Amino acid sequence: MANLIVLLDDNTANRIAAGEVVERPASAVKELVENSIDAGATQVIVRFDEGGKRHIEVSDDGLGMGAEDAVLSLQRHATSKMRTADDLFAIRTLGFRGEALPSIASVSHLTLATKSADEPAGTRVIVHGGEIERVEETGGRDGTTVVVEDLFYNTPARLKFLKSTPTEFARAVDAVGHLAIAHPHVAFRVWHGQQEVLATPGNGDPIGALTAVWGRDVARKLVPVRFDSPGLAVSGFICTPDLTRPGRSHELFFVNGRPIRNRLLGHALEEACRAMTPEARYPIGALFVAISPDLVDVNVHPTKAEVKFTRDGEVHHAAYQAVKDCLAERGITPTISGEAAAPSRTPTWQRSTTPSLPTAEFRALSRAAFEAFPPLQDYRASDLSDQSDRSDQSDQSDPSDPFQTAPAKPYSEQLRGFRVLGQARDTYIVAATDEGVAFVDQHTAHERVLYEWLTVKRAEMGALAQRLTTPFHLSLGASEAALLGQRLSDFVAAGWDIETFGKDAFLVRSVPSFVSRRDPESLLRDMIDELVHQSVARRLLVQRDHVTITNACKMAVKSGDPLNLPEMEGLLQQLADTENPYVCPHGRPIVVTIPFNEIDRRFKRA
Ligand code: ADP
Ligand code: MG
């Protein structure tokens, strides 16, 4: 392999933000993992012992290094990632200073083993306290493994500064987790001793990485955000506002793949969510800023944990707008006229109670839905573009930002205040509210209700199954059968009693009580079909949930199902009882409200 690493000249080296690179195990592991990502790794395995204080090991399947580069890489200001100071404004890698390996090596026992694909043998370099002790040829596979033992063994002052093993461990795992979220194409596995503590799928899906790092409960409430402007795009995910955190642990920001701390972006996120976030709580979100490298200075902080934007205002605006647009589009808008909301910003979005038992209306509703035998229809996302255009305009014409002035009323309470006016196109429930006229998508609303039913209620009361007088057989295609086989327990949990019955065949003995009046066989086939052919967009959702979501969707009333008044009222009450009445399990909005000030404006009553 050609030598890639060069020593930076003094002028360039002097322009590099100076300071301590390695403060604790987390900073060492961060630097090592960054090197793996820069080396094009698709898999990175990290092992710690004692929170990284005793042992840190990072292995990757990246480019590796030739023998000369392996030795050079341990010298200060030796890097393959830039050449001259001018390059500082065109940095596309996570590293660029050539400082991490020598800094870590100077305060530990470090072994670097590396092999590039085009060389027959690999190289191992053994370093103690910065002194190279041995360079030897090794076998081994392509890629690089760095082992760091006894960090700070020769700097007792810094060793004393380290926190307890669990604290250092948590920071180290977080450091890897944040890089894993920023790089979903890379599969990460993290071990602490014998225990695997993190594994990301590495399939490019950011939700997969977020699920691994934040867990399913958070991940299933994430909704995508996005805002584009020339040279700058903000994308990412935020949690619906019913889930918040007591601190800023779940406010993550990334600039061109680099996890950073940034007050500006934090402010943008918190401001956009402000009216919906309870006092002393913080939103959950991961925002990815993609910006032309010449508009951001990454060389302002010794551990590269901060950046400086050339145009702060634009970045703030883009992040704020990305989040705000998302909330508005999904009907998560406390579009509140001042007097509508009691001045309580108390806890609000967090429901502590579980949904109540289904009301008679709800049962009637479910039954009605299946008596109608509506033809299966594709989802028809309500056409929001017109409406959102208008609300944009009204935002501009209204100098006071409703998000800042109006305290939020718990959304479920708002829902209970809805007065149903009727049904439009057998699709939308139209209701008068304190704030304006609301349109409720009956399908997404019912889907949300059923989804929570299937997840929450089934845990409390068991599945609501109903035995069939005559069981039916299903004979499926191989992939369908394989899939149903894998997911059988999820179906069972939803109220289906399905057992295998020979090759690719199944026997169905009970069905969820919701489907009583509908042809359960065709329903089940539709569901299986959808699970097999699920679109990529649907995969956004956590896999295990998918069966439940599909159940909820297929059993929900469809657009085109006529509903009577008690049915509509019943559905809204049920919706108010859900934990997350903002979006359907597929992430589509449930309620769109046209605020009175908008209606007034149209009637020239302003
Ligand atoms: P920097 O990342 O800022 O260049 P480092 O001290 O972290 O500085 O690494 C020095 C050099 O060693 C890198 O520029 C890269 O060429 C090489 N290197 C370090 N780690 C790896 C790795 N895991 N795989 C391949 N090359 C690596
Ligand atoms: Mg580096």
Short mmCIF file of N, CA and C in Angstrom, two decimals, residues 354-358 362-363 452-465 493 495 513-514:
data_model
loop_
_atom_site.label_atom_id
_atom_site.label_comp_id
_atom_site.label_asym_id
_atom_site.label_seq_id
_atom_site.Cartn_x
_atom_site.Cartn_y
_atom_site.Cartn_z
N THR A 354 -53.15 4.47 32.05
CA THR A 354 -53.26 3.68 30.83
C THR A 354 -54.66 3.89 30.25
N PRO A 355 -54.80 3.64 28.97
CA PRO A 355 -56.11 3.87 28.36
C PRO A 355 -57.20 3.07 29.08
N SER A 356 -58.37 3.66 29.13
CA SER A 356 -59.46 2.98 29.82
C SER A 356 -60.02 1.87 28.93
N LEU A 357 -60.90 1.08 29.50
CA LEU A 357 -61.50 -0.01 28.73
C LEU A 357 -62.34 0.56 27.60
N PRO A 358 -62.53 -0.22 26.59
CA PRO A 358 -63.29 0.31 25.47
C PRO A 358 -64.74 0.59 25.87
N PHE A 362 -67.24 2.42 21.35
CA PHE A 362 -66.06 1.95 20.64
C PHE A 362 -66.28 0.57 20.07
N ARG A 363 -66.91 -0.27 20.89
CA ARG A 363 -67.22 -1.60 20.37
C ARG A 363 -68.12 -1.50 19.14
N GLU A 452 -52.51 1.05 20.19
CA GLU A 452 -52.23 1.09 21.63
C GLU A 452 -52.98 -0.01 22.36
N TRP A 453 -54.12 -0.29 21.84
CA TRP A 453 -54.86 -1.42 22.38
C TRP A 453 -54.08 -2.70 22.29
N LEU A 454 -53.53 -2.91 21.12
CA LEU A 454 -52.83 -4.17 20.90
C LEU A 454 -51.53 -4.21 21.68
N THR A 455 -50.94 -3.06 21.94
CA THR A 455 -49.68 -3.08 22.68
C THR A 455 -49.92 -2.99 24.18
N VAL A 456 -50.76 -2.05 24.60
CA VAL A 456 -50.95 -1.84 26.04
C VAL A 456 -51.96 -2.83 26.60
N LYS A 457 -53.11 -2.90 25.94
CA LYS A 457 -54.19 -3.69 26.50
C LYS A 457 -53.89 -5.17 26.49
N ARG A 458 -53.22 -5.58 25.44
CA ARG A 458 -53.00 -7.01 25.37
C ARG A 458 -52.07 -7.44 26.50
N ALA A 459 -51.21 -6.51 26.93
CA ALA A 459 -50.34 -6.84 28.05
C ALA A 459 -51.16 -6.95 29.33
N GLU A 460 -52.18 -6.11 29.44
CA GLU A 460 -52.96 -6.11 30.67
C GLU A 460 -53.99 -7.23 30.72
N MET A 461 -54.62 -7.48 29.58
CA MET A 461 -55.77 -8.38 29.63
C MET A 461 -55.59 -9.61 28.76
N GLY A 462 -54.42 -9.73 28.18
CA GLY A 462 -54.25 -10.82 27.25
C GLY A 462 -54.88 -10.44 25.92
N ALA A 463 -54.61 -11.22 24.93
CA ALA A 463 -55.15 -10.90 23.61
C ALA A 463 -56.66 -11.07 23.61
N LEU A 464 -57.30 -10.25 22.83
CA LEU A 464 -58.75 -10.33 22.74
C LEU A 464 -59.11 -11.24 21.59
N ALA A 465 -59.02 -12.52 21.86
CA ALA A 465 -59.21 -13.47 20.79
C ALA A 465 -60.64 -14.01 20.80
N ALA A 493 -49.95 -12.75 20.00
CA ALA A 493 -50.15 -11.70 20.99
C ALA A 493 -51.26 -10.74 20.59
N GLY A 495 -53.96 -11.61 19.17
CA GLY A 495 -55.26 -12.26 19.24
C GLY A 495 -55.49 -13.32 18.18
N SER A 513 -60.84 -10.27 18.43
CA SER A 513 -62.28 -10.02 18.47
C SER A 513 -62.71 -8.86 17.58
N PHE A 514 -61.78 -7.96 17.30
CA PHE A 514 -62.15 -6.84 16.43
C PHE A 514 -62.59 -7.28 15.04
#
